[in-house]
Amino acid sequence: MAKLIGLNKIKTAVFISGTGSNLKNLINFSKTKKSPISIDLIISNTIKAKGLRYSNQYKIKKKILNFKNNKIAEKRLLNLLKQNKIQFICLAGFMKILSSKFIKQFNGKIINIHPSLLPRYKGLNTHSRAIQNKDKFTGCSVHYVTEKLDSGKIIIQKKIKILKKDTPRSLAKKVLKQEHKLYPKAILKIFN
Ligand code: GAR
């Protein structure tokens, strides 16, 4: 991966579907001197994603793609990424599953943040599942995206204690706070 680093920062796209707090955090990180990446494109599968507001706020190009037809959406997406010379992709709460064909085009250059200590709790509702199973710890993971959902090589993880009083909501809040520390750390780990 180190070979991607030239004089300029690595052109990165962030894919979102919701609030975009990780997107905002990555944008702020990208503006620091130590960041190897710049955020040049925001992709969302829905106009409803609140995180799209950061496109205006930070003057970053955005594109909303309708994934009703996956094939068409991914073809458009590939063109967009090419046009914008995107070299690296960060998924940040992106709730669509990318096809293996798409992933192959960006092999080893797509990473994702997931709200659990993978390989535990792939998929959705990670916090309620952890509480239901009376787990003592949960956490978050940044991993490479491969064809198999939430199963690519783990880059970095953070463990978080689950308290008796925790609810899925309180846990989500705690984990998200740690995600904001972990995602930049993962990127530094990859490129340094
Ligand atoms: C984050 O907790 C992220 O880990 C999770 O969605 C949230 C997005 O928050 N991602 C997944 O569940 C992916 N399977 P954000 O929109 O505020 O960054």
GROMACS .gro file of C-alpha atoms in nm, residues 24-191:
model
  168
   24LYS     CA    1  -1.702   1.421   0.930
   25ASN     CA    2  -1.430   1.277   1.148
   26LEU     CA    3  -1.237   1.146   0.846
   27ILE     CA    4  -1.266   1.483   0.670
   28ASN     CA    5  -1.118   1.658   0.973
   29PHE     CA    6  -0.843   1.398   0.995
   30SER     CA    7  -0.769   1.432   0.622
   31LYS     CA    8  -0.698   1.802   0.671
   32THR     CA    9  -0.421   1.734   0.921
   33LYS     CA   10  -0.060   1.724   0.808
   34LYS     CA   11  -0.009   1.366   0.918
   35SER     CA   12  -0.300   1.234   0.711
   36PRO     CA   13  -0.194   1.032   0.405
   37ILE     CA   14  -0.541   1.071   0.250
   38SER     CA   15  -0.754   1.351   0.114
   39ILE     CA   16  -1.131   1.313   0.090
   40ASP     CA   17  -1.231   1.400  -0.265
   41LEU     CA   18  -1.567   1.232  -0.311
   42ILE     CA   19  -1.868   1.142  -0.098
   43ILE     CA   20  -2.097   0.864  -0.220
   44SER     CA   21  -2.438   0.785  -0.075
   45ASN     CA   22  -2.702   0.534  -0.176
   46THR     CA   23  -2.974   0.764  -0.044
   47ILE     CA   24  -3.062   1.133  -0.056
   48LYS     CA   25  -3.179   1.092   0.305
   49ALA     CA   26  -2.826   1.045   0.439
   50LYS     CA   27  -2.774   1.332   0.684
   51GLY     CA   28  -2.400   1.309   0.627
   52LEU     CA   29  -2.446   1.453   0.278
   53ARG     CA   30  -2.452   1.796   0.443
   54TYR     CA   31  -2.073   1.771   0.486
   55SER     CA   32  -2.040   1.791   0.109
   56ASN     CA   33  -2.156   2.154   0.118
   57GLN     CA   34  -1.989   2.234   0.446
   58TYR     CA   35  -1.645   2.115   0.335
   59LYS     CA   36  -1.687   2.169  -0.041
   60ILE     CA   37  -1.640   1.807  -0.132
   61LYS     CA   38  -1.804   1.659  -0.440
   62LYS     CA   39  -2.096   1.424  -0.368
   63LYS     CA   40  -2.296   1.176  -0.566
   64ILE     CA   41  -2.613   0.991  -0.475
   65LEU     CA   42  -2.660   0.659  -0.649
   66ASN     CA   43  -2.976   0.456  -0.657
   67PHE     CA   44  -2.885   0.096  -0.577
   68LYS     CA   45  -3.224  -0.050  -0.676
   69ASN     CA   46  -3.035  -0.191  -0.971
   70ASN     CA   47  -2.698  -0.286  -0.827
   71LYS     CA   48  -2.533  -0.348  -1.162
   72ILE     CA   49  -2.621  -0.007  -1.305
   73ALA     CA   50  -2.530   0.168  -0.980
   74GLU     CA   51  -2.190   0.002  -0.960
   75LYS     CA   52  -2.115   0.075  -1.325
   76ARG     CA   53  -2.187   0.444  -1.262
   77LEU     CA   54  -1.989   0.428  -0.943
   78LEU     CA   55  -1.683   0.282  -1.116
   79ASN     CA   56  -1.696   0.556  -1.379
   80LEU     CA   57  -1.723   0.823  -1.111
   81LEU     CA   58  -1.432   0.683  -0.917
   82LYS     CA   59  -1.222   0.670  -1.232
   83GLN     CA   60  -1.318   1.023  -1.337
   84ASN     CA   61  -1.220   1.153  -0.996
   85LYS     CA   62  -0.899   0.948  -0.987
   86ILE     CA   63  -1.002   0.783  -0.660
   87GLN     CA   64  -0.735   0.548  -0.524
   88PHE     CA   65  -0.882   0.443  -0.192
   89ILE     CA   66  -1.231   0.388  -0.046
   90CYS     CA   67  -1.352   0.416   0.313
   91LEU     CA   68  -1.694   0.273   0.394
   92ALA     CA   69  -1.846   0.463   0.685
   93GLY     CA   70  -2.193   0.337   0.771
   94PHE     CA   71  -2.257   0.240   0.410
   95MET     CA   72  -2.547  -0.003   0.420
   96LYS     CA   73  -2.524  -0.158   0.073
   97ILE     CA   74  -2.329  -0.470  -0.006
   98LEU     CA   75  -2.084  -0.421  -0.292
   99SER     CA   76  -2.052  -0.699  -0.550
  100SER     CA   77  -1.740  -0.912  -0.574
  101LYS     CA   78  -1.689  -0.773  -0.925
  102PHE     CA   79  -1.673  -0.420  -0.785
  103ILE     CA   80  -1.452  -0.517  -0.493
  104LYS     CA   81  -1.205  -0.689  -0.731
  105GLN     CA   82  -1.159  -0.359  -0.918
  106PHE     CA   83  -1.041  -0.201  -0.593
  107ASN     CA   84  -0.877  -0.506  -0.446
  108GLY     CA   85  -0.717  -0.430  -0.110
  109LYS     CA   86  -0.812  -0.063  -0.137
  110ILE     CA   87  -1.151  -0.065   0.035
  111ILE     CA   88  -1.180  -0.057   0.412
  112ASN     CA   89  -1.480  -0.054   0.643
  113ILE     CA   90  -1.558   0.031   1.004
  114HIS     CA   91  -1.784  -0.208   1.188
  115PRO     CA   92  -1.941  -0.167   1.535
  116SER     CA   93  -1.834  -0.498   1.692
  117LEU     CA   94  -1.526  -0.699   1.775
  118LEU     CA   95  -1.516  -0.896   1.453
  119PRO     CA   96  -1.543  -1.186   1.383
  120ARG     CA   97  -1.821  -1.156   1.641
  121TYR     CA   98  -2.145  -1.004   1.517
  122LYS     CA   99  -2.109  -0.954   1.147
  123GLY     CA  100  -2.404  -0.775   0.988
  124LEU     CA  101  -2.665  -0.565   1.169
  125ASN     CA  102  -2.786  -0.500   1.527
  126THR     CA  103  -2.445  -0.571   1.676
  127HIS     CA  104  -2.511  -0.394   2.007
  128SER     CA  105  -2.839  -0.565   2.094
  129ARG     CA  106  -2.685  -0.901   2.004
  130ALA     CA  107  -2.386  -0.838   2.233
  131ILE     CA  108  -2.616  -0.735   2.521
  132GLN     CA  109  -2.850  -1.028   2.465
  133ASN     CA  110  -2.556  -1.268   2.481
  134LYS     CA  111  -2.441  -1.104   2.803
  135ASP     CA  112  -2.101  -1.027   2.654
  136LYS     CA  113  -1.863  -0.846   2.887
  137PHE     CA  114  -1.697  -0.657   2.604
  138THR     CA  115  -1.783  -0.516   2.268
  139GLY     CA  116  -1.590  -0.279   2.043
  140CYS     CA  117  -1.524  -0.170   1.690
  141SER     CA  118  -1.310  -0.298   1.405
  142VAL     CA  119  -1.161  -0.155   1.089
  143HIS     CA  120  -1.109  -0.421   0.825
  144TYR     CA  121  -1.039  -0.470   0.455
  145VAL     CA  122  -1.350  -0.528   0.246
  146THR     CA  123  -1.365  -0.860   0.066
  147GLU     CA  124  -1.643  -1.052  -0.108
  148LYS     CA  125  -1.753  -1.205   0.223
  149LEU     CA  126  -1.949  -0.963   0.443
  150ASP     CA  127  -1.747  -0.819   0.735
  151SER     CA  128  -1.487  -1.094   0.697
  152GLY     CA  129  -1.177  -0.930   0.545
  153LYS     CA  130  -0.846  -0.898   0.729
  154ILE     CA  131  -0.874  -0.690   1.045
  155ILE     CA  132  -0.652  -0.380   1.050
  156ILE     CA  133  -0.722  -0.258   1.403
  157GLN     CA  134  -0.976  -0.307   1.684
  158LYS     CA  135  -1.077  -0.132   2.004
  159LYS     CA  136  -1.229  -0.322   2.294
  160ILE     CA  137  -1.498  -0.153   2.507
  161LYS     CA  138  -1.646  -0.274   2.834
  162ILE     CA  139  -2.021  -0.344   2.845
  163LEU     CA  140  -2.172  -0.225   3.172
  164LYS     CA  141  -2.482  -0.379   3.332
  165LYS     CA  142  -2.674  -0.057   3.272
  166ASP     CA  143  -2.584  -0.040   2.901
  167THR     CA  144  -2.860  -0.045   2.640
  168PRO     CA  145  -2.809  -0.088   2.264
  169ARG     CA  146  -2.842   0.290   2.242
  170SER     CA  147  -2.588   0.376   2.511
  171LEU     CA  148  -2.350   0.119   2.369
  172ALA     CA  149  -2.387   0.255   2.015
  173LYS     CA  150  -2.295   0.600   2.148
  174LYS     CA  151  -1.989   0.473   2.334
  175VAL     CA  152  -1.871   0.262   2.042
  176LEU     CA  153  -1.918   0.545   1.791
  177LYS     CA  154  -1.698   0.770   2.002
  178GLN     CA  155  -1.422   0.510   1.984
  179GLU     CA  156  -1.481   0.460   1.610
  180HIS     CA  157  -1.383   0.822   1.560
  181LYS     CA  158  -1.044   0.750   1.717
  182LEU     CA  159  -0.999   0.415   1.551
  183TYR     CA  160  -1.066   0.498   1.183
  184PRO     CA  161  -0.782   0.754   1.148
  185LYS     CA  162  -0.552   0.518   1.342
  186ALA     CA  163  -0.629   0.240   1.095
  187ILE     CA  164  -0.546   0.465   0.800
  188LEU     CA  165  -0.216   0.571   0.957
  189LYS     CA  166  -0.137   0.204   1.023
  190ILE     CA  167  -0.203   0.110   0.659
  191PHE     CA  168   0.006   0.383   0.499
   0.00000   0.00000   0.00000
